[in-house]
Coordinates of C-alpha atoms and ligand atoms in Angstrom, one line a residue:
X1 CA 140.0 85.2 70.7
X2 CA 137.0 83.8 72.6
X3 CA 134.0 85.4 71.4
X4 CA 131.7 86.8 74.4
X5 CA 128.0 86.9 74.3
X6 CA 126.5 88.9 76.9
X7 CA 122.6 88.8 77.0
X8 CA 121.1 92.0 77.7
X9 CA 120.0 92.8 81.3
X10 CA 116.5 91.9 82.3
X11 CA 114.0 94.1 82.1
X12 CA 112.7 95.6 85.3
X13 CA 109.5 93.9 87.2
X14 CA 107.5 96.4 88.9
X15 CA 104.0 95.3 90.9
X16 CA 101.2 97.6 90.9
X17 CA 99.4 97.4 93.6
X18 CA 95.9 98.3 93.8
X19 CA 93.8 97.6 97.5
X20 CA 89.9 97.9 98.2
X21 CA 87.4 99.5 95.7
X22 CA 89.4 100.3 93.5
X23 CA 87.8 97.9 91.2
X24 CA 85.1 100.3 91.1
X25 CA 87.0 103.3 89.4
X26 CA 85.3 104.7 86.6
X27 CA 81.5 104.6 88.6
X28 CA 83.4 105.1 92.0
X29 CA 82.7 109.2 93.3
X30 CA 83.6 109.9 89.3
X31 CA 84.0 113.6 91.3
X32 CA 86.6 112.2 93.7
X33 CA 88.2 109.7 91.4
X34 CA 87.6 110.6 88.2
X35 CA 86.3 108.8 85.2
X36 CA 89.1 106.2 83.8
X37 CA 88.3 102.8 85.4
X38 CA 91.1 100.7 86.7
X39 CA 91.6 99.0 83.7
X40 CA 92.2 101.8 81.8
X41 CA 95.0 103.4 84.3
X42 CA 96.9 100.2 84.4
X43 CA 97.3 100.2 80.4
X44 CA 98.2 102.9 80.1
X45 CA 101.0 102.0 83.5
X46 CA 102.1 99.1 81.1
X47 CA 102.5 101.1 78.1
X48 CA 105.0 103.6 80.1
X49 CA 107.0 100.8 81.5
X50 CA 107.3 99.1 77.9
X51 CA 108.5 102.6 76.2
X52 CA 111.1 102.9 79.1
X53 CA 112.4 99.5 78.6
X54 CA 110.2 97.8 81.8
X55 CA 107.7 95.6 82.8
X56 CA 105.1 96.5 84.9
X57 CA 102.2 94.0 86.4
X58 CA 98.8 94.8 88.3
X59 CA 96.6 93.6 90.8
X60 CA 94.0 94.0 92.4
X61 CA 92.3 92.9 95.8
X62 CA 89.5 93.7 98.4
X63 CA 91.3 91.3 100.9
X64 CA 93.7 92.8 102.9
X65 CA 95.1 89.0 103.2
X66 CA 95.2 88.5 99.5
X67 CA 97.2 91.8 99.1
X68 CA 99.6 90.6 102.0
X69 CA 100.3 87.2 100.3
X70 CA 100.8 89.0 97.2
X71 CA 103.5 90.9 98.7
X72 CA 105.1 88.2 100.2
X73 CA 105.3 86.5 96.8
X74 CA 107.2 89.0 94.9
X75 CA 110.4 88.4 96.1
X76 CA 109.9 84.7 93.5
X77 CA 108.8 87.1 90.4
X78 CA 111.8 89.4 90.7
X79 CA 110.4 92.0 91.7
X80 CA 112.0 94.9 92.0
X81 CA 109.5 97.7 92.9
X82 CA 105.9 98.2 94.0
X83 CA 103.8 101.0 93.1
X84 CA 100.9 100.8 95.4
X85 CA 97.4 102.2 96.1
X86 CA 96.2 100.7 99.3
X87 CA 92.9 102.6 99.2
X88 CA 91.3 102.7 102.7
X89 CA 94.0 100.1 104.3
X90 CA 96.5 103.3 103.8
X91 CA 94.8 104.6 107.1
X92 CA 94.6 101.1 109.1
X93 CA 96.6 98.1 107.9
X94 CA 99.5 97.8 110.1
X95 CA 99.6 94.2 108.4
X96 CA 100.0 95.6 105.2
X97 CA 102.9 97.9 106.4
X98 CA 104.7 94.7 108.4
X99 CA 104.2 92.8 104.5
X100 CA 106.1 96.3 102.3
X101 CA 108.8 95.7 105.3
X102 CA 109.1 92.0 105.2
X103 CA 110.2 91.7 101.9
X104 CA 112.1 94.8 101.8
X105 CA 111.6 96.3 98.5
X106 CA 110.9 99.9 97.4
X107 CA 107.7 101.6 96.9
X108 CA 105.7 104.6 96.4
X109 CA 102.6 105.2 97.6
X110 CA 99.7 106.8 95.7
X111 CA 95.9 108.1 96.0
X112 CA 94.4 109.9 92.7
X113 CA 92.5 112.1 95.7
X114 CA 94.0 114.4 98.0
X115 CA 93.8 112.5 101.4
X116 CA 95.1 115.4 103.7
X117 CA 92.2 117.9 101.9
X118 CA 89.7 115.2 103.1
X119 CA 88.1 113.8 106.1
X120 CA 90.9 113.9 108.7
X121 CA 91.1 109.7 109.2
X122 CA 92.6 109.8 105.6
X123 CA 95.2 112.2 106.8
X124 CA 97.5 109.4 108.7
X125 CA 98.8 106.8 106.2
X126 CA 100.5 103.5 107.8
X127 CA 102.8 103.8 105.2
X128 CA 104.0 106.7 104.6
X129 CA 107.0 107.0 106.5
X130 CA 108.7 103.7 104.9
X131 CA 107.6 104.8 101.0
X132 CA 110.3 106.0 99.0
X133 CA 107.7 108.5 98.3
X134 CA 104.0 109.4 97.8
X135 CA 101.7 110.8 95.3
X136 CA 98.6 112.1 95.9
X137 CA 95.8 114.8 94.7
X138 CA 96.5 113.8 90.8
X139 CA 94.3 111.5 89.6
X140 CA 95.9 108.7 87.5
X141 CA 98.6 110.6 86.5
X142 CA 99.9 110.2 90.1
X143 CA 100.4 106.5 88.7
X144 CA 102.7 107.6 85.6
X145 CA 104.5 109.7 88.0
X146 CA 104.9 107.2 90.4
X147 CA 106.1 104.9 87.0
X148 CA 109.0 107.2 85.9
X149 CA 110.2 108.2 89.2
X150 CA 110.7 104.3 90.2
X151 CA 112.3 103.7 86.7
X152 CA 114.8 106.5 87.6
X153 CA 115.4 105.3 91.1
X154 CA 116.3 101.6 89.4
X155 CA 118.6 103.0 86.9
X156 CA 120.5 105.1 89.5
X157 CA 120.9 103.1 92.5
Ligands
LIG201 C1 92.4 106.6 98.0 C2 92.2 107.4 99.2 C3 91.6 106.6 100.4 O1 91.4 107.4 101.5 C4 90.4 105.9 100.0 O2 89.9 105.0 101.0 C5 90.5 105.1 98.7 C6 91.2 105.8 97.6 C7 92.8 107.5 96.8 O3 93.3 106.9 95.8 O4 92.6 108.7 96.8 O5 89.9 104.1 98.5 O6 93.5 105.7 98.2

């Protein structure tokens, strides 16, 4: 008898997706955003995806191009699934929606504020309807969320 080696299945990529200012979590409106800067949200993201079996990778851009090409190269990492935070582009980047449709991959959208308790241009996201989903009004938890919900959407697809 043959003896059959099967390698485990690859872990799953997800991309988190951060857009404009966010950089600046931590000093940012600490009463709007809260106090844990970016860095500290996305190790905690990769410490979830690693106890569930995953992989999860950030970045980061003020450039609505350089968030756009990233997109468009995730298709060559295997990616599988973005969780994204488009900041202020959520309300006007049509190119940023036509980039999440081009490569035709899952997301969920998230804020850590409440967009449709603030100033009513945050209330229309160019997104929204083509998310899987969207999180918004809890602060970074809104990114674990966002990190188990995609996990369990993977598994069970
Ligand atoms: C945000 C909400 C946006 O309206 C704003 O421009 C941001 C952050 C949020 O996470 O609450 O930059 O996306």
């Amino acid at each position: 008898m043959p003896t059959i080696i099967s390698s485990p299945p690859p872990r799953p990529l997800l991309w988190i997706l951060h857009g404009p200012n966010l950089n600046m979590l931590g000093s940012r409106e600490p009463e709007v955003y809260g106090r844990l800067t970016l860095a500290d949200i996305d190790s905690a993201l990769g410490r979830l995806a690693e106890s569930r079996g995953a992989r999860c990778e950030s970045f980061q851009s003020n450039h609505e191009g350089v968030l756009i090409d990233r997109i468009h190269a995730a298709p060559d990492h295997q990616v599988q699934f973005f969780i994204i935070n488009p900041g202020a582009f959520t309300h006007t980047s049509v190119a940023l929606r036509d980039a999440l449709l081009s490569v035709a991959l899952p997301f969920i959208e998230v804020h850590l504020s409440n967009i449709y308790a603030r100033e009513p241009f945050r209330h229309h996201s160019m997104l929204s309807d083509k998310a899987l989903g969207g999180i918004y009004g809890f602060g970074s938890q809104g990114y674990e969320f966002a990190l188990l919900r995609a996990l369990d959407y993977l598994q069970n697809r």
